[in-house]
């Protein structure tokens, strides 16, 4: 959600500092999950405190409501893969005031974290579509784009600076498209894709990320 559908309000560098991790110590959740139970509980309590403040500061990205409405009107399903917890996702859905993202996969689910393609593959399967009919949208090259490319989806990098094109990246980090906003994403979908709801075989469907 953060950085894609919601304005980023969490200082992740500060989160790492408060938990007790240096910048070069790897993925924060992977590292914490290897700690002894007491240390792990303390770290997750700190993260929960920071995330609770983020709920109070929640603000939608420009174009988020319009994009969701655009997809809903056409019967295009939209899913969510996030490192947030279920409580945060529920708060987000209440805040959004529209049809929820479904499925909404959180860090409390059994799937490995991005850039693993597992959660995205599950979403495609739950919708009854081929993975190549799914658009994976997110603001992280390493997590969102790599996850989507590994799964075999169409990938869209949300780059708010809008200074880079797909050719700026290589290998599995190269997105199919780069857009500068969710409004630009809607324009891309309208002009470059035929959007048909499942179970049509030519459908293109969308799942958005953190």
mmCIF file with all atom_site columns, N, CA and C in Angstrom, residues 132-169:
data_model
loop_
_atom_site.group_PDB
_atom_site.id
_atom_site.type_symbol
_atom_site.label_atom_id
_atom_site.label_alt_id
_atom_site.label_comp_id
_atom_site.label_asym_id
_atom_site.label_entity_id
_atom_site.label_seq_id
_atom_site.pdbx_PDB_ins_code
_atom_site.Cartn_x
_atom_site.Cartn_y
_atom_site.Cartn_z
_atom_site.occupancy
_atom_site.B_iso_or_equiv
_atom_site.pdbx_formal_charge
_atom_site.auth_seq_id
_atom_site.auth_comp_id
_atom_site.auth_asym_id
_atom_site.auth_atom_id
_atom_site.pdbx_PDB_model_num
ATOM 1   N N  . UNK A 1 132 ? 0.164  -13.985 -17.153 1.00 0.00 ? 132 UNK A N  1
ATOM 2   C CA . UNK A 1 132 ? 0.512  -12.987 -18.158 1.00 0.00 ? 132 UNK A CA 1
ATOM 3   C C  . UNK A 1 132 ? -0.587 -11.980 -18.427 1.00 0.00 ? 132 UNK A C  1
ATOM 4   N N  . UNK A 1 133 ? -1.781 -12.199 -17.856 1.00 0.00 ? 133 UNK A N  1
ATOM 5   C CA . UNK A 1 133 ? -2.897 -11.265 -17.986 1.00 0.00 ? 133 UNK A CA 1
ATOM 6   C C  . UNK A 1 133 ? -2.971 -10.294 -16.810 1.00 0.00 ? 133 UNK A C  1
ATOM 7   N N  . UNK A 1 134 ? -2.026 -10.396 -15.883 1.00 0.00 ? 134 UNK A N  1
ATOM 8   C CA . UNK A 1 134 ? -2.034 -9.574  -14.669 1.00 0.00 ? 134 UNK A CA 1
ATOM 9   C C  . UNK A 1 134 ? -1.022 -8.449  -14.788 1.00 0.00 ? 134 UNK A C  1
ATOM 10  N N  . UNK A 1 135 ? -1.407 -7.264  -14.354 1.00 0.00 ? 135 UNK A N  1
ATOM 11  C CA . UNK A 1 135 ? -0.472 -6.153  -14.198 1.00 0.00 ? 135 UNK A CA 1
ATOM 12  C C  . UNK A 1 135 ? -0.075 -6.045  -12.741 1.00 0.00 ? 135 UNK A C  1
ATOM 13  N N  . UNK A 1 136 ? 1.209  -6.057  -12.488 1.00 0.00 ? 136 UNK A N  1
ATOM 14  C CA . UNK A 1 136 ? 1.755  -5.868  -11.140 1.00 0.00 ? 136 UNK A CA 1
ATOM 15  C C  . UNK A 1 136 ? 2.264  -4.439  -11.051 1.00 0.00 ? 136 UNK A C  1
ATOM 16  N N  . UNK A 1 137 ? 1.713  -3.660  -10.146 1.00 0.00 ? 137 UNK A N  1
ATOM 17  C CA . UNK A 1 137 ? 2.036  -2.240  -10.029 1.00 0.00 ? 137 UNK A CA 1
ATOM 18  C C  . UNK A 1 137 ? 2.629  -1.956  -8.664  1.00 0.00 ? 137 UNK A C  1
ATOM 19  N N  . UNK A 1 138 ? 3.747  -1.265  -8.614  1.00 0.00 ? 138 UNK A N  1
ATOM 20  C CA . UNK A 1 138 ? 4.342  -0.901  -7.338  1.00 0.00 ? 138 UNK A CA 1
ATOM 21  C C  . UNK A 1 138 ? 5.437  0.125   -7.500  1.00 0.00 ? 138 UNK A C  1
ATOM 22  N N  . UNK A 1 139 ? 5.909  0.648   -6.386  1.00 0.00 ? 139 UNK A N  1
ATOM 23  C CA . UNK A 1 139 ? 6.914  1.710   -6.420  1.00 0.00 ? 139 UNK A CA 1
ATOM 24  C C  . UNK A 1 139 ? 8.321  1.200   -6.148  1.00 0.00 ? 139 UNK A C  1
ATOM 25  N N  . UNK A 1 140 ? 8.484  -0.106  -5.995  1.00 0.00 ? 140 UNK A N  1
ATOM 26  C CA . UNK A 1 140 ? 9.801  -0.675  -5.704  1.00 0.00 ? 140 UNK A CA 1
ATOM 27  C C  . UNK A 1 140 ? 10.255 -1.558  -6.857  1.00 0.00 ? 140 UNK A C  1
ATOM 28  N N  . UNK A 1 141 ? 11.421 -1.224  -7.420  1.00 0.00 ? 141 UNK A N  1
ATOM 29  C CA . UNK A 1 141 ? 11.983 -2.070  -8.459  1.00 0.00 ? 141 UNK A CA 1
ATOM 30  C C  . UNK A 1 141 ? 12.358 -3.430  -7.885  1.00 0.00 ? 141 UNK A C  1
ATOM 31  N N  . UNK A 1 142 ? 13.067 -3.420  -6.757  1.00 0.00 ? 142 UNK A N  1
ATOM 32  C CA . UNK A 1 142 ? 13.584 -4.657  -6.188  1.00 0.00 ? 142 UNK A CA 1
ATOM 33  C C  . UNK A 1 142 ? 12.483 -5.596  -5.726  1.00 0.00 ? 142 UNK A C  1
ATOM 34  N N  . UNK A 1 143 ? 11.435 -5.054  -5.147  1.00 0.00 ? 143 UNK A N  1
ATOM 35  C CA . UNK A 1 143 ? 10.372 -5.906  -4.624  1.00 0.00 ? 143 UNK A CA 1
ATOM 36  C C  . UNK A 1 143 ? 9.248  -6.133  -5.638  1.00 0.00 ? 143 UNK A C  1
ATOM 37  N N  . UNK A 1 144 ? 8.641  -5.056  -6.098  1.00 0.00 ? 144 UNK A N  1
ATOM 38  C CA . UNK A 1 144 ? 7.438  -5.166  -6.911  1.00 0.00 ? 144 UNK A CA 1
ATOM 39  C C  . UNK A 1 144 ? 7.733  -5.606  -8.343  1.00 0.00 ? 144 UNK A C  1
ATOM 40  N N  . UNK A 1 145 ? 8.670  -4.926  -8.983  1.00 0.00 ? 145 UNK A N  1
ATOM 41  C CA . UNK A 1 145 ? 8.977  -5.254  -10.377 1.00 0.00 ? 145 UNK A CA 1
ATOM 42  C C  . UNK A 1 145 ? 9.608  -6.639  -10.485 1.00 0.00 ? 145 UNK A C  1
ATOM 43  N N  . UNK A 1 146 ? 10.562 -6.929  -9.622  1.00 0.00 ? 146 UNK A N  1
ATOM 44  C CA . UNK A 1 146 ? 11.200 -8.244  -9.668  1.00 0.00 ? 146 UNK A CA 1
ATOM 45  C C  . UNK A 1 146 ? 10.185 -9.346  -9.388  1.00 0.00 ? 146 UNK A C  1
ATOM 46  N N  . UNK A 1 147 ? 9.323  -9.137  -8.398  1.00 0.00 ? 147 UNK A N  1
ATOM 47  C CA . UNK A 1 147 ? 8.287  -10.115 -8.091  1.00 0.00 ? 147 UNK A CA 1
ATOM 48  C C  . UNK A 1 147 ? 7.401  -10.368 -9.298  1.00 0.00 ? 147 UNK A C  1
ATOM 49  N N  . UNK A 1 148 ? 6.948  -9.295  -9.932  1.00 0.00 ? 148 UNK A N  1
ATOM 50  C CA . UNK A 1 148 ? 6.085  -9.431  -11.095 1.00 0.00 ? 148 UNK A CA 1
ATOM 51  C C  . UNK A 1 148 ? 6.776  -10.117 -12.257 1.00 0.00 ? 148 UNK A C  1
ATOM 52  N N  . UNK A 1 149 ? 8.025  -9.745  -12.507 1.00 0.00 ? 149 UNK A N  1
ATOM 53  C CA . UNK A 1 149 ? 8.762  -10.356 -13.610 1.00 0.00 ? 149 UNK A CA 1
ATOM 54  C C  . UNK A 1 149 ? 9.020  -11.841 -13.345 1.00 0.00 ? 149 UNK A C  1
ATOM 55  N N  . UNK A 1 150 ? 9.330  -12.178 -12.119 1.00 0.00 ? 150 UNK A N  1
ATOM 56  C CA . UNK A 1 150 ? 9.561  -13.589 -11.798 1.00 0.00 ? 150 UNK A CA 1
ATOM 57  C C  . UNK A 1 150 ? 8.286  -14.413 -11.970 1.00 0.00 ? 150 UNK A C  1
ATOM 58  N N  . UNK A 1 151 ? 7.150  -13.781 -11.702 1.00 0.00 ? 151 UNK A N  1
ATOM 59  C CA . UNK A 1 151 ? 5.877  -14.486 -11.852 1.00 0.00 ? 151 UNK A CA 1
ATOM 60  C C  . UNK A 1 151 ? 5.473  -14.629 -13.314 1.00 0.00 ? 151 UNK A C  1
ATOM 61  N N  . UNK A 1 152 ? 5.937  -13.685 -14.161 1.00 0.00 ? 152 UNK A N  1
ATOM 62  C CA . UNK A 1 152 ? 5.535  -13.675 -15.561 1.00 0.00 ? 152 UNK A CA 1
ATOM 63  C C  . UNK A 1 152 ? 4.436  -12.678 -15.860 1.00 0.00 ? 152 UNK A C  1
ATOM 64  N N  . UNK A 1 153 ? 4.239  -11.712 -14.961 1.00 0.00 ? 153 UNK A N  1
ATOM 65  C CA . UNK A 1 153 ? 3.202  -10.693 -15.139 1.00 0.00 ? 153 UNK A CA 1
ATOM 66  C C  . UNK A 1 153 ? 3.738  -9.506  -15.934 1.00 0.00 ? 153 UNK A C  1
ATOM 67  N N  . UNK A 1 154 ? 2.832  -8.660  -16.379 1.00 0.00 ? 154 UNK A N  1
ATOM 68  C CA . UNK A 1 154 ? 3.198  -7.342  -16.890 1.00 0.00 ? 154 UNK A CA 1
ATOM 69  C C  . UNK A 1 154 ? 3.528  -6.481  -15.680 1.00 0.00 ? 154 UNK A C  1
ATOM 70  N N  . UNK A 1 155 ? 4.605  -5.705  -15.747 1.00 0.00 ? 155 UNK A N  1
ATOM 71  C CA . UNK A 1 155 ? 5.024  -4.941  -14.574 1.00 0.00 ? 155 UNK A CA 1
ATOM 72  C C  . UNK A 1 155 ? 4.995  -3.442  -14.860 1.00 0.00 ? 155 UNK A C  1
ATOM 73  N N  . UNK A 1 156 ? 4.538  -2.690  -13.861 1.00 0.00 ? 156 UNK A N  1
ATOM 74  C CA . UNK A 1 156 ? 4.461  -1.233  -13.962 1.00 0.00 ? 156 UNK A CA 1
ATOM 75  C C  . UNK A 1 156 ? 5.137  -0.638  -12.737 1.00 0.00 ? 156 UNK A C  1
ATOM 76  N N  . UNK A 1 157 ? 6.182  0.130   -12.962 1.00 0.00 ? 157 UNK A N  1
ATOM 77  C CA . UNK A 1 157 ? 6.856  0.836   -11.874 1.00 0.00 ? 157 UNK A CA 1
ATOM 78  C C  . UNK A 1 157 ? 6.226  2.213   -11.707 1.00 0.00 ? 157 UNK A C  1
ATOM 79  N N  . UNK A 1 158 ? 5.773  2.506   -10.493 1.00 0.00 ? 158 UNK A N  1
ATOM 80  C CA . UNK A 1 158 ? 5.264  3.830   -10.168 1.00 0.00 ? 158 UNK A CA 1
ATOM 81  C C  . UNK A 1 158 ? 6.443  4.662   -9.676  1.00 0.00 ? 158 UNK A C  1
ATOM 82  N N  . UNK A 1 159 ? 6.953  5.516   -10.565 1.00 0.00 ? 159 UNK A N  1
ATOM 83  C CA . UNK A 1 159 ? 8.120  6.357   -10.270 1.00 0.00 ? 159 UNK A CA 1
ATOM 84  C C  . UNK A 1 159 ? 7.641  7.799   -10.199 1.00 0.00 ? 159 UNK A C  1
ATOM 85  N N  . UNK A 1 160 ? 7.463  8.295   -8.987  1.00 0.00 ? 160 UNK A N  1
ATOM 86  C CA . UNK A 1 160 ? 6.857  9.616   -8.813  1.00 0.00 ? 160 UNK A CA 1
ATOM 87  C C  . UNK A 1 160 ? 7.721  10.726  -9.399  1.00 0.00 ? 160 UNK A C  1
ATOM 88  N N  . UNK A 1 161 ? 9.016  10.504  -9.488  1.00 0.00 ? 161 UNK A N  1
ATOM 89  C CA . UNK A 1 161 ? 9.887  11.498  -10.112 1.00 0.00 ? 161 UNK A CA 1
ATOM 90  C C  . UNK A 1 161 ? 9.740  11.478  -11.626 1.00 0.00 ? 161 UNK A C  1
ATOM 91  N N  . UNK A 1 162 ? 9.296  10.336  -12.166 1.00 0.00 ? 162 UNK A N  1
ATOM 92  C CA . UNK A 1 162 ? 9.043  10.184  -13.610 1.00 0.00 ? 162 UNK A CA 1
ATOM 93  C C  . UNK A 1 162 ? 10.264 10.587  -14.436 1.00 0.00 ? 162 UNK A C  1
ATOM 94  N N  . UNK A 1 163 ? 11.450 10.214  -13.948 1.00 0.00 ? 163 UNK A N  1
ATOM 95  C CA . UNK A 1 163 ? 12.677 10.571  -14.642 1.00 0.00 ? 163 UNK A CA 1
ATOM 96  C C  . UNK A 1 163 ? 13.299 9.399   -15.394 1.00 0.00 ? 163 UNK A C  1
ATOM 97  N N  . UNK A 1 164 ? 12.724 8.197   -15.233 1.00 0.00 ? 164 UNK A N  1
ATOM 98  C CA . UNK A 1 164 ? 13.330 7.012   -15.826 1.00 0.00 ? 164 UNK A CA 1
ATOM 99  C C  . UNK A 1 164 ? 12.316 6.264   -16.671 1.00 0.00 ? 164 UNK A C  1
ATOM 100 N N  . UNK A 1 165 ? 12.801 5.641   -17.726 1.00 0.00 ? 165 UNK A N  1
ATOM 101 C CA . UNK A 1 165 ? 11.969 4.761   -18.522 1.00 0.00 ? 165 UNK A CA 1
ATOM 102 C C  . UNK A 1 165 ? 12.386 3.327   -18.292 1.00 0.00 ? 165 UNK A C  1
ATOM 103 N N  . UNK A 1 166 ? 11.671 2.370   -18.867 1.00 0.00 ? 166 UNK A N  1
ATOM 104 C CA . UNK A 1 166 ? 12.037 0.962   -18.688 1.00 0.00 ? 166 UNK A CA 1
ATOM 105 C C  . UNK A 1 166 ? 13.462 0.660   -19.101 1.00 0.00 ? 166 UNK A C  1
ATOM 106 N N  . UNK A 1 167 ? 13.956 1.398   -20.106 1.00 0.00 ? 167 UNK A N  1
ATOM 107 C CA . UNK A 1 167 ? 15.315 1.151   -20.598 1.00 0.00 ? 167 UNK A CA 1
ATOM 108 C C  . UNK A 1 167 ? 16.389 1.504   -19.579 1.00 0.00 ? 167 UNK A C  1
ATOM 109 N N  . UNK A 1 168 ? 16.012 2.199   -18.501 1.00 0.00 ? 168 UNK A N  1
ATOM 110 C CA . UNK A 1 168 ? 16.967 2.539   -17.447 1.00 0.00 ? 168 UNK A CA 1
ATOM 111 C C  . UNK A 1 168 ? 17.321 1.336   -16.585 1.00 0.00 ? 168 UNK A C  1
ATOM 112 N N  . UNK A 1 169 ? 16.581 0.233   -16.742 1.00 0.00 ? 169 UNK A N  1
ATOM 113 C CA . UNK A 1 169 ? 16.770 -0.947  -15.904 1.00 0.00 ? 169 UNK A CA 1
ATOM 114 C C  . UNK A 1 169 ? 17.129 -2.135  -16.780 1.00 0.00 ? 169 UNK A C  1
#
